Amino acid sequence: MIYLNLNNVDEAVELLKEGNIIAFPTETVYGLGVLANKKEYFDELVRVKERDPNKPFTLMISSIKQVEDILEISSISKKIIKKFTPGPLTIILKTKKNVPSYLDLNTGFVGIRIPDCEFILEVIKKLNMPLLVPSANPANLTPAKNDKEVYNYFKENIKAIVRGESKSNVPSTVIKIENDEIIMLREGNIKLEDILKEIK
């Protein structure tokens, strides 16, 4: 197990480039991250999380440019992204054609999130590639809030843990945008009424 600090951006980048899973704090809960460019990385995340392989992972990005080639981003989506991100919001959007099936699991939709966390934003910018990022917990258990809880869950099943503590301990709000309709799937600190107010 490798322990990193929030100033070890370059070390985290190298570990991710090698296909490793790392855990890191965010403004919501701890996340597990791995590069989103290979099916084998998706499979390893499923194994470590003990998760249903038919449940897609969110793509964590540093800017919308990183997913413009795979997602349909409407003007309403752009408004919401501009107003509420970086922040605790996951937005599920329609995919374009030819998206790898392990990203959308043939649902035609993928969730994205731009976290309000300087460390992981910097890591993703340097990689210039999205990460697959679920919360740091085995399926059906409470998401980890600090590095000790992450270690107790995963021991040597992941390569590195960034020391720290998550901020709010409330998972992100999750919305789905389909045909410009906004559907609330999980309400966190960002409420549906706040979002609707912004797009009037």
Coordinates of N, CA and C in Angstrom, one line a residue:
M1 N 0.8 -1.2 0.0 CA 0.0 0.0 0.0 C 0.9 1.3 0.0
I2 N 0.6 2.2 -0.9 CA 1.3 3.4 -1.0 C 0.4 4.5 -0.4
Y3 N 0.9 5.3 0.5 CA 0.2 6.5 1.0 C 0.7 7.7 0.3
L4 N -0.2 8.6 -0.2 CA 0.2 9.8 -0.8 C -0.5 11.0 0.0
N5 N 0.1 12.2 -0.2 CA -0.5 13.4 0.4 C -1.1 14.2 -0.8
L6 N -1.8 15.3 -0.4 CA -2.5 16.1 -1.4 C -1.6 16.9 -2.3
N7 N -0.3 16.9 -2.0 CA 0.7 17.5 -2.9 C 1.4 16.5 -3.8
N8 N 1.0 15.2 -3.7 CA 1.7 14.2 -4.6 C 0.9 14.0 -5.9
V9 N 0.6 15.1 -6.6 CA -0.1 15.0 -7.8 C 0.6 14.1 -8.9
D10 N 1.8 14.4 -9.1 CA 2.6 13.7 -10.1 C 2.7 12.2 -9.8
E11 N 2.8 11.8 -8.6 CA 2.9 10.4 -8.2 C 1.5 9.7 -8.5
A12 N 0.5 10.4 -8.2 CA -0.9 9.9 -8.4 C -1.1 9.7 -9.9
V13 N -0.6 10.7 -10.7 CA -0.8 10.6 -12.2 C -0.1 9.3 -12.7
E14 N 1.2 9.1 -12.2 CA 1.9 8.0 -12.7 C 1.3 6.6 -12.3
L15 N 0.8 6.6 -11.1 CA 0.1 5.3 -10.6 C -1.1 5.0 -11.5
L16 N -1.9 6.1 -11.8 CA -3.1 5.9 -12.6 C -2.7 5.5 -14.1
K17 N -1.6 6.1 -14.6 CA -1.2 5.7 -16.0 C -0.8 4.3 -16.0
E18 N -0.4 3.7 -14.9 CA 0.0 2.3 -14.9 C -1.2 1.4 -14.7
G19 N -2.4 2.0 -14.6 CA -3.6 1.2 -14.5 C -4.0 0.8 -13.1
N20 N -3.4 1.5 -12.1 CA -3.7 1.2 -10.7 C -5.0 2.0 -10.3
I21 N -5.6 1.4 -9.2 CA -6.7 2.1 -8.5 C -6.2 2.9 -7.4
I22 N -6.6 4.2 -7.2 CA -6.2 4.9 -6.1 C -7.5 5.5 -5.4
A23 N -7.4 5.7 -4.1 CA -8.5 6.3 -3.3 C -8.1 7.7 -2.9
F24 N -9.1 8.6 -3.0 CA -8.8 10.0 -2.7 C -10.0 10.7 -2.1
P25 N -9.8 11.8 -1.3 CA -10.9 12.5 -0.7 C -11.5 13.5 -1.7
T26 N -12.8 13.7 -1.6 CA -13.4 14.8 -2.4 C -14.3 15.6 -1.5
E27 N -15.0 16.6 -2.1 CA -15.9 17.4 -1.2 C -17.2 16.6 -0.8
T28 N -17.4 15.4 -1.3 CA -18.5 14.6 -0.9 C -18.0 13.5 0.0
V29 N -17.7 12.3 -0.6 CA -17.1 11.2 0.1 C -15.8 10.8 -0.6
Y30 N -15.1 9.8 0.0 CA -13.9 9.3 -0.7 C -14.3 8.6 -2.0
G31 N -13.4 8.7 -3.0 CA -13.7 8.0 -4.2 C -12.5 7.1 -4.6
L32 N -12.9 6.1 -5.4 CA -11.9 5.2 -6.0 C -11.7 5.6 -7.5
G33 N -10.5 5.8 -7.9 CA -10.3 6.2 -9.3 C -9.4 5.3 -10.1
V34 N -9.8 5.1 -11.4 CA -8.9 4.4 -12.3 C -9.2 5.0 -13.7
L35 N -8.2 4.9 -14.6 CA -8.4 5.5 -15.9 C -9.6 4.8 -16.6
A36 N -10.3 5.6 -17.4 CA -11.5 5.2 -18.0 C -11.3 4.6 -19.4
N37 N -10.0 4.4 -19.8 CA -9.8 4.1 -21.2 C -9.6 2.6 -21.5
K38 N -9.8 1.7 -20.5 CA -9.7 0.3 -20.8 C -10.7 -0.5 -20.1
K39 N -11.3 -1.5 -20.7 CA -12.3 -2.4 -20.1 C -11.7 -3.2 -18.9
E40 N -10.4 -3.5 -19.0 CA -9.8 -4.3 -17.9 C -9.8 -3.5 -16.6
Y41 N -9.6 -2.1 -16.8 CA -9.7 -1.3 -15.6 C -11.1 -1.2 -15.0
F42 N -12.1 -1.2 -15.8 CA -13.5 -1.3 -15.4 C -13.7 -2.6 -14.6
D43 N -13.2 -3.7 -15.2 CA -13.4 -5.0 -14.6 C -12.7 -5.1 -13.2
E44 N -11.6 -4.5 -13.1 CA -10.9 -4.5 -11.8 C -11.6 -3.7 -10.7
L45 N -12.2 -2.6 -11.2 CA -12.9 -1.7 -10.2 C -14.2 -2.5 -9.8
V46 N -14.8 -3.2 -10.7 CA -16.0 -4.0 -10.3 C -15.6 -5.1 -9.3
R47 N -14.4 -5.7 -9.5 CA -14.0 -6.8 -8.6 C -13.7 -6.2 -7.2
V48 N -13.0 -5.1 -7.2 CA -12.6 -4.5 -5.9 C -13.8 -4.0 -5.1
K49 N -14.7 -3.4 -5.8 CA -16.0 -2.9 -5.2 C -17.0 -4.0 -4.9
E50 N -16.8 -5.2 -5.4 CA -17.7 -6.3 -5.3 C -19.1 -5.9 -5.8
R51 N -19.1 -5.2 -6.9 CA -20.2 -4.5 -7.4 C -20.9 -5.2 -8.6
D52 N -22.2 -5.0 -8.8 CA -22.9 -5.6 -10.0 C -22.2 -5.0 -11.2
P53 N -21.7 -5.9 -12.1 CA -21.0 -5.4 -13.3 C -22.0 -4.7 -14.3
N54 N -23.3 -4.8 -14.0 CA -24.3 -4.1 -14.9 C -24.7 -2.7 -14.4
K55 N -23.9 -2.2 -13.5 CA -24.1 -0.9 -13.0 C -23.0 0.0 -13.4
P56 N -23.2 1.1 -14.3 CA -22.1 1.9 -14.8 C -21.5 2.8 -13.7
F57 N -20.2 3.1 -14.0 CA -19.5 4.0 -13.1 C -19.6 5.4 -13.7
T58 N -19.5 6.4 -12.8 CA -19.4 7.8 -13.2 C -18.1 8.1 -13.8
L59 N -18.0 9.0 -14.8 CA -16.8 9.6 -15.3 C -16.5 10.8 -14.5
M60 N -15.3 10.9 -13.9 CA -14.9 12.1 -13.2 C -14.0 12.9 -14.2
I61 N -14.3 14.1 -14.4 CA -13.6 14.9 -15.5 C -13.1 16.2 -14.9
S62 N -12.2 16.9 -15.6 CA -11.8 18.2 -15.1 C -12.4 19.3 -16.0
S63 N -12.9 18.9 -17.2 CA -13.6 19.9 -18.0 C -14.5 19.1 -19.0
I64 N -15.5 19.8 -19.5 CA -16.5 19.2 -20.4 C -15.9 18.8 -21.7
K65 N -14.8 19.4 -22.0 CA -14.1 19.1 -23.3 C -13.7 17.6 -23.3
Q66 N -13.4 17.0 -22.2 CA -12.9 15.7 -22.1 C -14.0 14.6 -22.5
V67 N -15.2 15.1 -22.5 CA -16.3 14.1 -22.9 C -17.2 14.6 -24.0
E68 N -16.8 15.7 -24.6 CA -17.7 16.2 -25.8 C -17.8 15.2 -26.9
D69 N -16.7 14.4 -27.1 CA -16.8 13.5 -28.2 C -17.6 12.2 -28.0
I70 N -18.0 12.0 -26.7 CA -18.8 10.8 -26.4 C -20.2 11.1 -25.9
L71 N -20.5 12.4 -25.4 CA -21.8 12.7 -24.8 C -22.5 13.8 -25.6
E72 N -23.8 13.8 -25.6 CA -24.6 14.9 -26.2 C -24.8 15.9 -25.1
I73 N -24.3 17.1 -25.3 CA -24.3 18.1 -24.2 C -25.2 19.3 -24.7
S74 N -26.4 19.4 -24.3 CA -27.3 20.4 -24.7 C -27.0 21.7 -24.0
S75 N -27.7 22.8 -24.5 CA -27.5 24.1 -23.9 C -28.0 24.1 -22.4
I76 N -29.0 23.3 -22.1 CA -29.5 23.2 -20.7 C -28.4 22.5 -19.8
S77 N -27.8 21.4 -20.4 CA -26.7 20.7 -19.7 C -25.6 21.7 -19.4
K78 N -25.2 22.4 -20.4 CA -24.1 23.4 -20.3 C -24.4 24.4 -19.2
K79 N -25.6 24.9 -19.2 CA -26.0 25.9 -18.1 C -25.8 25.3 -16.7
I80 N -26.3 24.1 -16.6 CA -26.2 23.4 -15.2 C -24.7 23.2 -14.9
I81 N -23.9 22.7 -15.8 CA -22.5 22.4 -15.6 C -21.8 23.7 -15.2
K82 N -22.1 24.8 -15.9 CA -21.4 26.1 -15.7 C -21.8 26.6 -14.3
K83 N -23.0 26.4 -13.8 CA -23.5 27.0 -12.6 C -23.1 26.1 -11.4
F84 N -23.1 24.8 -11.5 CA -23.0 23.9 -10.3 C -21.7 23.1 -10.3
T85 N -20.9 23.3 -11.2 CA -19.6 22.5 -11.2 C -18.4 23.5 -11.3
P86 N -17.3 23.2 -10.7 CA -17.0 22.0 -9.9 C -17.9 22.0 -8.7
G87 N -18.4 20.8 -8.3 CA -19.3 20.7 -7.1 C -19.9 19.3 -7.0
P88 N -20.7 19.1 -6.0 CA -21.3 17.8 -5.7 C -22.5 17.4 -6.5
L89 N -22.3 17.4 -7.8 CA -23.4 17.1 -8.8 C -22.9 16.1 -9.8
T90 N -23.6 15.0 -10.0 CA -23.4 14.0 -11.1 C -24.5 14.2 -12.1
I91 N -24.2 14.4 -13.4 CA -25.1 14.6 -14.4 C -25.1 13.4 -15.4
I92 N -26.2 12.7 -15.6 CA -26.2 11.6 -16.5 C -26.8 12.1 -17.8
L93 N -26.0 11.9 -18.9 CA -26.3 12.5 -20.2 C -26.3 11.4 -21.2
K94 N -27.0 11.6 -22.3 CA -27.1 10.7 -23.4 C -25.8 10.6 -24.2
T95 N -25.4 9.4 -24.5 CA -24.1 9.1 -25.2 C -24.3 9.3 -26.7
K96 N -23.2 9.6 -27.4 CA -23.2 9.6 -28.9 C -22.9 8.1 -29.3
K97 N -22.9 7.9 -30.6 CA -22.7 6.5 -31.0 C -21.3 6.1 -30.8
N98 N -21.0 4.8 -30.8 CA -19.7 4.2 -30.7 C -19.0 4.5 -29.4
V99 N -19.7 4.7 -28.3 CA -19.2 4.7 -27.0 C -18.8 3.3 -26.6
P100 N -17.7 3.0 -26.0 CA -17.4 1.7 -25.5 C -18.4 1.2 -24.6
S101 N -18.9 -0.1 -24.8 CA -20.0 -0.6 -24.0 C -19.8 -0.6 -22.5
Y102 N -18.5 -0.7 -22.1 CA -18.3 -0.8 -20.6 C -18.5 0.6 -20.0
L103 N -18.6 1.7 -20.8 CA -18.8 3.0 -20.2 C -20.3 3.2 -20.0
D104 N -21.2 2.8 -20.9 CA -22.6 3.1 -20.8 C -23.4 1.8 -20.5
L105 N -22.7 0.6 -20.6 CA -23.3 -0.7 -20.4 C -24.6 -0.8 -21.2
N106 N -24.5 -0.3 -22.5 CA -25.6 -0.3 -23.5 C -26.9 0.4 -23.0
T107 N -26.8 1.3 -22.1 CA -27.9 2.0 -21.6 C -28.1 3.3 -22.5
G108 N -27.1 3.7 -23.1 CA -27.2 5.0 -23.9 C -27.0 6.2 -23.1
F109 N -26.5 6.0 -21.8 CA -26.3 7.2 -20.9 C -25.0 6.9 -20.1
V110 N -24.4 8.1 -19.7 CA -23.2 8.0 -18.9 C -23.2 9.2 -17.9
G111 N -22.9 9.0 -16.7 CA -22.8 10.1 -15.7 C -21.5 10.7 -15.7
I112 N -21.5 12.1 -15.5 CA -20.2 12.8 -15.4 C -20.2 13.6 -14.1
R113 N -19.0 13.9 -13.6 CA -18.9 14.8 -12.4 C -17.6 15.5 -12.4
I114 N -17.7 16.8 -12.2 CA -16.4 17.7 -12.0 C -16.3 18.0 -10.5
P115 N -15.4 17.4 -9.8 CA -15.4 17.5 -8.4 C -14.8 18.9 -7.9
D116 N -15.2 19.4 -6.8 CA -14.7 20.6 -6.2 C -13.5 20.2 -5.3
C117 N -12.5 19.7 -5.9 CA -11.3 19.1 -5.1 C -10.1 19.4 -6.0
E118 N -9.3 20.3 -5.5 CA -8.1 20.7 -6.3 C -7.2 19.6 -6.7
F119 N -6.9 18.7 -5.7 CA -6.0 17.6 -6.0 C -6.4 16.7 -7.2
I120 N -7.6 16.2 -7.1 CA -8.0 15.3 -8.2 C -8.3 16.0 -9.5
L121 N -8.7 17.3 -9.4 CA -8.9 18.1 -10.7 C -7.5 18.2 -11.4
E122 N -6.5 18.5 -10.6 CA -5.2 18.6 -11.1 C -4.7 17.3 -11.7
V123 N -4.9 16.2 -11.0 CA -4.6 14.9 -11.5 C -5.2 14.6 -12.9
I124 N -6.5 14.9 -13.0 CA -7.3 14.6 -14.2 C -6.8 15.5 -15.4
K125 N -6.5 16.8 -15.0 CA -6.0 17.7 -16.0 C -4.7 17.2 -16.6
K126 N -3.8 16.7 -15.7 CA -2.5 16.2 -16.2 C -2.7 15.0 -17.0
L127 N -3.6 14.1 -16.7 CA -3.9 12.9 -17.4 C -4.6 13.2 -18.8
N128 N -5.3 14.3 -18.8 CA -6.2 14.7 -19.9 C -7.1 13.6 -20.3
M129 N -7.6 12.9 -19.3 CA -8.5 11.8 -19.6 C -9.4 11.6 -18.4
P130 N -10.7 11.2 -18.6 CA -11.6 10.9 -17.5 C -11.1 9.7 -16.7
L131 N -11.6 9.7 -15.4 CA -11.4 8.6 -14.5 C -12.8 7.9 -14.3
L132 N -12.8 6.6 -14.1 CA -14.0 6.0 -13.6 C -13.9 6.1 -12.1
V133 N -14.9 6.7 -11.5 CA -14.9 7.0 -10.1 C -16.2 6.6 -9.4
P134 N -16.2 5.5 -8.6 CA -17.3 5.3 -7.7 C -16.9 5.7 -6.3
S135 N -17.8 5.7 -5.3 CA -17.5 6.0 -3.9 C -16.6 4.8 -3.4
A136 N -15.8 5.1 -2.4 CA -14.8 4.2 -1.9 C -15.5 3.3 -0.8
N137 N -16.1 2.3 -1.2 CA -16.8 1.3 -0.3 C -17.1 0.1 -1.1
P138 N -17.1 -1.1 -0.5 CA -17.6 -2.3 -1.1 C -19.1 -2.1 -1.3
A139 N -19.7 -2.7 -2.3 CA -21.2 -2.6 -2.6 C -22.0 -2.8 -1.3
N140 N -23.0 -1.9 -1.1 CA -23.9 -1.9 0.0 C -23.4 -1.5 1.3
L141 N -22.1 -1.0 1.4 CA -21.6 -0.5 2.7 C -21.5 1.0 2.6
T142 N -21.4 1.7 3.7 CA -21.3 3.1 3.8 C -20.0 3.6 3.1
P143 N -20.1 4.7 2.3 CA -18.8 5.2 1.7 C -17.8 5.7 2.7
A144 N -16.6 5.4 2.5 CA -15.5 5.8 3.4 C -15.4 7.4 3.4
K145 N -15.1 7.9 4.7 CA -15.0 9.3 4.9 C -13.5 9.7 5.1
N146 N -12.6 8.8 5.4 CA -11.2 9.1 5.6 C -10.3 8.0 5.2
D147 N -9.0 8.2 5.2 CA -8.1 7.2 4.7 C -8.1 5.9 5.5
K148 N -8.3 6.0 6.8 CA -8.4 4.8 7.7 C -9.5 3.9 7.3
E149 N -10.7 4.5 7.0 CA -11.9 3.7 6.6 C -11.6 3.0 5.2
V150 N -11.0 3.8 4.3 CA -10.6 3.2 3.0 C -9.7 2.0 3.2
Y151 N -8.7 2.1 4.0 CA -7.8 1.0 4.2 C -8.5 -0.2 4.8
N152 N -9.4 0.0 5.8 CA -10.1 -1.1 6.4 C -11.0 -1.8 5.4
Y153 N -11.5 -1.1 4.5 CA -12.4 -1.7 3.4 C -11.6 -2.5 2.4
F154 N -10.4 -1.9 2.0 CA -9.8 -2.5 0.8 C -8.4 -3.1 1.0
K155 N -7.8 -2.8 2.2 CA -6.5 -3.3 2.5 C -5.5 -3.2 1.3
E156 N -5.0 -4.3 0.8 CA -4.1 -4.3 -0.4 C -4.7 -4.5 -1.7
N157 N -6.1 -4.4 -1.8 CA -6.8 -4.5 -3.0 C -6.6 -3.3 -3.9
I158 N -6.2 -2.2 -3.4 CA -6.0 -1.0 -4.2 C -4.5 -0.6 -4.0
K159 N -4.0 0.2 -4.9 CA -2.6 0.5 -4.9 C -2.2 1.6 -4.0
A160 N -3.0 2.7 -3.9 CA -2.6 3.8 -3.1 C -3.8 4.5 -2.5
I161 N -3.6 5.2 -1.4 CA -4.6 6.0 -0.7 C -4.0 7.4 -0.5
V162 N -4.8 8.4 -0.9 CA -4.3 9.8 -0.6 C -4.9 10.1 0.8
R163 N -4.0 10.5 1.7 CA -4.4 10.8 3.1 C -5.3 12.0 3.1
G164 N -6.3 11.9 4.1 CA -7.2 13.0 4.2 C -8.5 12.6 4.7
E165 N -9.4 13.5 4.6 CA -10.8 13.3 5.0 C -11.8 14.0 4.0
S166 N -12.9 13.3 3.7 CA -13.8 14.0 2.8 C -14.5 15.1 3.6
K167 N -15.2 16.0 2.8 CA -15.7 17.2 3.5 C -17.1 17.1 4.0
S168 N -18.1 16.8 3.1 CA -19.5 16.8 3.6 C -20.0 15.5 4.1
N169 N -19.4 14.4 3.6 CA -19.9 13.0 3.8 C -21.3 12.8 3.2
V170 N -21.8 13.7 2.4 CA -23.0 13.5 1.7 C -22.7 13.2 0.2
P171 N -23.1 12.1 -0.3 CA -22.9 11.8 -1.7 C -23.5 12.9 -2.6
S172 N -22.9 12.9 -3.9 CA -23.4 14.0 -4.8 C -24.8 13.8 -5.2
T173 N -25.4 14.9 -5.5 CA -26.8 14.9 -6.1 C -26.6 14.3 -7.5
V174 N -27.6 13.4 -7.9 CA -27.5 12.8 -9.2 C -28.8 13.2 -10.0
I175 N -28.6 13.8 -11.2 CA -29.7 14.1 -12.1 C -29.4 13.4 -13.4
K176 N -30.5 13.2 -14.1 CA -30.5 12.7 -15.5 C -31.1 13.7 -16.4
I177 N -30.5 14.0 -17.5 CA -31.1 14.9 -18.5 C -31.4 14.2 -19.8
E178 N -32.7 14.1 -20.1 CA -33.1 13.4 -21.3 C -34.1 14.2 -22.0
N179 N -33.9 14.6 -23.2 CA -34.7 15.5 -24.0 C -35.0 16.8 -23.3
D180 N -34.0 17.3 -22.6 CA -34.0 18.5 -21.9 C -34.9 18.4 -20.6
E181 N -35.4 17.2 -20.3 CA -36.1 17.1 -19.0 C -35.1 16.7 -17.9
I182 N -35.2 17.3 -16.8 CA -34.3 17.0 -15.7 C -35.0 16.0 -14.7
I183 N -34.4 14.9 -14.5 CA -34.9 13.9 -13.6 C -34.0 13.8 -12.4
M184 N -34.5 14.0 -11.2 CA -33.7 13.8 -9.9 C -33.7 12.3 -9.6
L185 N -32.4 11.8 -9.5 CA -32.3 10.4 -9.1 C -31.8 10.2 -7.7
R186 N -31.0 11.2 -7.2 CA -30.6 11.2 -5.8 C -30.3 12.6 -5.4
E187 N -31.0 13.0 -4.3 CA -30.8 14.4 -3.9 C -29.7 14.5 -2.8
G188 N -28.7 15.3 -3.1 CA -27.7 15.6 -2.1 C -27.8 17.1 -1.6
N189 N -26.7 17.7 -1.5 CA -26.7 19.1 -1.1 C -27.2 20.1 -2.1
I190 N -27.2 19.7 -3.4 CA -27.8 20.5 -4.5 C -29.2 20.0 -4.7
K191 N -30.2 20.9 -4.5 CA -31.6 20.5 -4.6 C -32.2 20.7 -6.1
L192 N -33.2 20.0 -6.4 CA -33.8 20.1 -7.7 C -34.3 21.5 -8.0
E193 N -34.9 22.1 -6.9 CA -35.4 23.5 -7.1 C -34.3 24.5 -7.4
D194 N -33.1 24.3 -6.8 CA -32.0 25.1 -7.1 C -31.6 25.0 -8.6
I195 N -31.6 23.8 -9.1 CA -31.3 23.6 -10.5 C -32.3 24.2 -11.5
L196 N -33.6 24.0 -11.2 CA -34.6 24.5 -12.0 C -34.7 26.0 -12.0
K197 N -34.3 26.6 -10.9 CA -34.3 28.1 -10.8 C -33.2 28.6 -11.8
E198 N -32.1 27.9 -11.9 CA -31.0 28.4 -12.7 C -31.3 28.4 -14.2
I199 N -32.2 27.5 -14.6 CA -32.3 27.3 -16.1 C -33.6 27.9 -16.6
K200 N -34.3 28.7 -15.8 CA -35.5 29.3 -16.3 C -35.1 30.4 -17.3

